[in-house]
GROMACS .gro file of C-alpha atoms in nm:
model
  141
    1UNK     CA    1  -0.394   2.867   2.589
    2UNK     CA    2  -0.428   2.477   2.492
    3UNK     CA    3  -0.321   2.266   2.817
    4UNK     CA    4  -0.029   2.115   2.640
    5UNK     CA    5   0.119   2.431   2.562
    6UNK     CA    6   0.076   2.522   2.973
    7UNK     CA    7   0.255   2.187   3.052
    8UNK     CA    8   0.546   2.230   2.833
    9UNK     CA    9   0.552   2.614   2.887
   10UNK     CA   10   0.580   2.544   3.266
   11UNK     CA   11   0.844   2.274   3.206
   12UNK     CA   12   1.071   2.553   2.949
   13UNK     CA   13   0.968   2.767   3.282
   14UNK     CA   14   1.129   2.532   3.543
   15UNK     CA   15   0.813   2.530   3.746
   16UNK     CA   16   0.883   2.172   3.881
   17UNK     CA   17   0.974   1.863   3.700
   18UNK     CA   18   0.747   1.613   3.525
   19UNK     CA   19   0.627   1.465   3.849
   20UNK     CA   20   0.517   1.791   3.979
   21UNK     CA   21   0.368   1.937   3.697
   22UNK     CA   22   0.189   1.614   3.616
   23UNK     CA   23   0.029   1.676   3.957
   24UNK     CA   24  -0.045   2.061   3.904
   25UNK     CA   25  -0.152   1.962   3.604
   26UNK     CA   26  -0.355   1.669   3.689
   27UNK     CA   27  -0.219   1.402   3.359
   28UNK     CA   28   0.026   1.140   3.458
   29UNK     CA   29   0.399   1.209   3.446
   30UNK     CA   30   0.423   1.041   3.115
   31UNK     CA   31   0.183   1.279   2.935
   32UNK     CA   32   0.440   1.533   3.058
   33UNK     CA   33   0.738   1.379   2.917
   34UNK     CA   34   0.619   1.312   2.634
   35UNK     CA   35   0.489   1.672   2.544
   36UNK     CA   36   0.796   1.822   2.665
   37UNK     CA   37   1.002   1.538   2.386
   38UNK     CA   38   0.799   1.646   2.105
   39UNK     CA   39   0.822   1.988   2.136
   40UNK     CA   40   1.152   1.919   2.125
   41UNK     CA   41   1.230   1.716   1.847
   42UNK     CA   42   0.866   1.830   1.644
   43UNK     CA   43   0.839   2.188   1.751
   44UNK     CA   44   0.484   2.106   1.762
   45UNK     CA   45   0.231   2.027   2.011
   46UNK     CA   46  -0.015   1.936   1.753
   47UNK     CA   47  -0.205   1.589   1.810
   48UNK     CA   48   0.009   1.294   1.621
   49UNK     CA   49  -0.287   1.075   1.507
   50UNK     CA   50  -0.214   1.086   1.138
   51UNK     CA   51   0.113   0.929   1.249
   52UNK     CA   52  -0.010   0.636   1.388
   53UNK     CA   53  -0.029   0.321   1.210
   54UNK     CA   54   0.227   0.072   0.979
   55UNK     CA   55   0.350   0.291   0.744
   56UNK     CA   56   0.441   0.195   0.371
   57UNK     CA   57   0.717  -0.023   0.270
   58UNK     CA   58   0.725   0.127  -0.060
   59UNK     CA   59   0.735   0.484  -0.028
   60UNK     CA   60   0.880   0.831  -0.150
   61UNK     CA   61   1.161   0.767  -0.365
   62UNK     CA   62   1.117   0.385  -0.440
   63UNK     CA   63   0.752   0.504  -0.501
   64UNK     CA   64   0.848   0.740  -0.769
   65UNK     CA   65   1.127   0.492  -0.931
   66UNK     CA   66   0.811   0.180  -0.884
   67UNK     CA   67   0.612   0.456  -1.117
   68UNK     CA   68   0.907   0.494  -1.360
   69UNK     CA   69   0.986   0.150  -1.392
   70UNK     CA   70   0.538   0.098  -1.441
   71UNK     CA   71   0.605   0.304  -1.706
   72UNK     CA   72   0.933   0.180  -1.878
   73UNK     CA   73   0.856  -0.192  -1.844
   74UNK     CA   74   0.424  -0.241  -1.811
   75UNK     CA   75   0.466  -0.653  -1.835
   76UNK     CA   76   0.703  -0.706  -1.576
   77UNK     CA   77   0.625  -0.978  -1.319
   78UNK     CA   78   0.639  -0.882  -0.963
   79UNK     CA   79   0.937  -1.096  -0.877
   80UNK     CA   80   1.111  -0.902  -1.167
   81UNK     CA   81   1.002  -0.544  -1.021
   82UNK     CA   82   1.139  -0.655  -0.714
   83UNK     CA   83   1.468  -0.734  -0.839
   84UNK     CA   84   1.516  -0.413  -1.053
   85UNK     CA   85   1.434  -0.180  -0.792
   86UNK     CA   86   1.641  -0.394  -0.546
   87UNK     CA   87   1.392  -0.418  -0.268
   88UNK     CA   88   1.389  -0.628   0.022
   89UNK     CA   89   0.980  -0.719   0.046
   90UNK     CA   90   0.770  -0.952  -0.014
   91UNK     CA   91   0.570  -1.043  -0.361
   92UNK     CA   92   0.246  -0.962  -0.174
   93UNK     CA   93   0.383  -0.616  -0.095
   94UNK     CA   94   0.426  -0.527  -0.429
   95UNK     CA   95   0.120  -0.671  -0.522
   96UNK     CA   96  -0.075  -0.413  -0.266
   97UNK     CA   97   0.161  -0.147  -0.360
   98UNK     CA   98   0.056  -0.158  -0.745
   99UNK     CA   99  -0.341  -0.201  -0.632
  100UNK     CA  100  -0.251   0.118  -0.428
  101UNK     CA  101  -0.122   0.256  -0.763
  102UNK     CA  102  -0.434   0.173  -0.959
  103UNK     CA  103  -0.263  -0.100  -1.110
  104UNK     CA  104  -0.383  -0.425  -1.259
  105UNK     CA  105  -0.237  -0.719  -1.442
  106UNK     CA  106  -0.400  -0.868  -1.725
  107UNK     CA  107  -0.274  -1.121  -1.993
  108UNK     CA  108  -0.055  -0.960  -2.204
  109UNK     CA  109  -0.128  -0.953  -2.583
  110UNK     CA  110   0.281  -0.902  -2.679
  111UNK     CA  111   0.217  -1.254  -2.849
  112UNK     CA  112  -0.024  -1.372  -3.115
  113UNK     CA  113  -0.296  -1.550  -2.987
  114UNK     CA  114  -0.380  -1.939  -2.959
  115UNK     CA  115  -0.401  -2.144  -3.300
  116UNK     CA  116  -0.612  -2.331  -3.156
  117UNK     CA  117  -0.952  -2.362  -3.353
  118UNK     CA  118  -1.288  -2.353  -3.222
  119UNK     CA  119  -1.454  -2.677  -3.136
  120UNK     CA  120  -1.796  -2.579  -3.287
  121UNK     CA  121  -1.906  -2.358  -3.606
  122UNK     CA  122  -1.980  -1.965  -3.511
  123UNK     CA  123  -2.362  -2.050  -3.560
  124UNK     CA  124  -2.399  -2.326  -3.319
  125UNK     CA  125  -2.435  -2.135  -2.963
  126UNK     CA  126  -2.245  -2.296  -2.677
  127UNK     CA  127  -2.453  -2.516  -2.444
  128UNK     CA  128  -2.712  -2.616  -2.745
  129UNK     CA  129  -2.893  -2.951  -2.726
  130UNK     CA  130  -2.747  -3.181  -3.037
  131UNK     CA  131  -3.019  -3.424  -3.219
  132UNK     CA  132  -2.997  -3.733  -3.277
  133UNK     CA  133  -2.978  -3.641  -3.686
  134UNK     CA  134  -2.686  -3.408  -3.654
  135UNK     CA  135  -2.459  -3.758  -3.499
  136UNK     CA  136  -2.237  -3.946  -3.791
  137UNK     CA  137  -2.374  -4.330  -3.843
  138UNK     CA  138  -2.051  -4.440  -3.778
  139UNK     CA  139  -2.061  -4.384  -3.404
  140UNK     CA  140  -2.448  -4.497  -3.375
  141UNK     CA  141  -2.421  -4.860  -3.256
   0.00000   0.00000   0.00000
């Protein structure tokens, strides 16, 4: 039998109260309390490590409505996500929340792109030295 189910046994056995069973037992009269409390309101003695930690803002249900409103509306900003959910967090939360997700923005191609032309001809790499010949006379001095 696992020493925490002997402490909390004993306790369910009235064989003394915390203090004395935390002696018998030789673990402080917290340890006792506390065992006795979650058997109580866990009905398990298991270890509670996986429970430790800051848990999720978004989780659960405002996960599952976050993945349905991915899905419904993919260019939303943040700010607008936040809105339409009608959550009370901060940008950056949402931001790790959809990295969690597997999420990433990237520009959005809903518009046509730039008319903007190129600078140089297609057959003149980027970063290539220009000779002297290749300069209009007008600008030579």
């Amino acid at each position: 039998m696992d020493l925490r189910e002997r402490i909390v046994g004993a306790y369910q056995n009235q064989e003394g109260s915390y203090q004395v069973l935390a002696v018998r037992f030789a673990v402080s009269r917290a340890v006792v309390g506390k065992l006795v409390r979650q058997q109580h309101k866990q009905g398990t003695l298991r270890s509670q490590v996986h429970l430790r930690g800051r848990k999720p803002a978004i989780q659960g249900q405002l996960l599952e409505r976050l993945r349905k409103h991915l899905a419904e509306h993919p260019d939303a900003t943040l700010e607008e996500r936040i809105q339409a959910l009608g959550l009370d967090c901060a940008v950056n939360t949402m931001w790790k929340t959809l990295r969690r997700l597997g999420w990433r923005y990237k520009k959005s191609r809903r518009e046509p792109r730039s008319k903007i032309a190129r600078m140089s001809p297609n057959s003149v790499p980027t970063g290539t030295l220009v000779s002297s010949t290749s300069i209009p006379s007008v600008w030579s001095s």
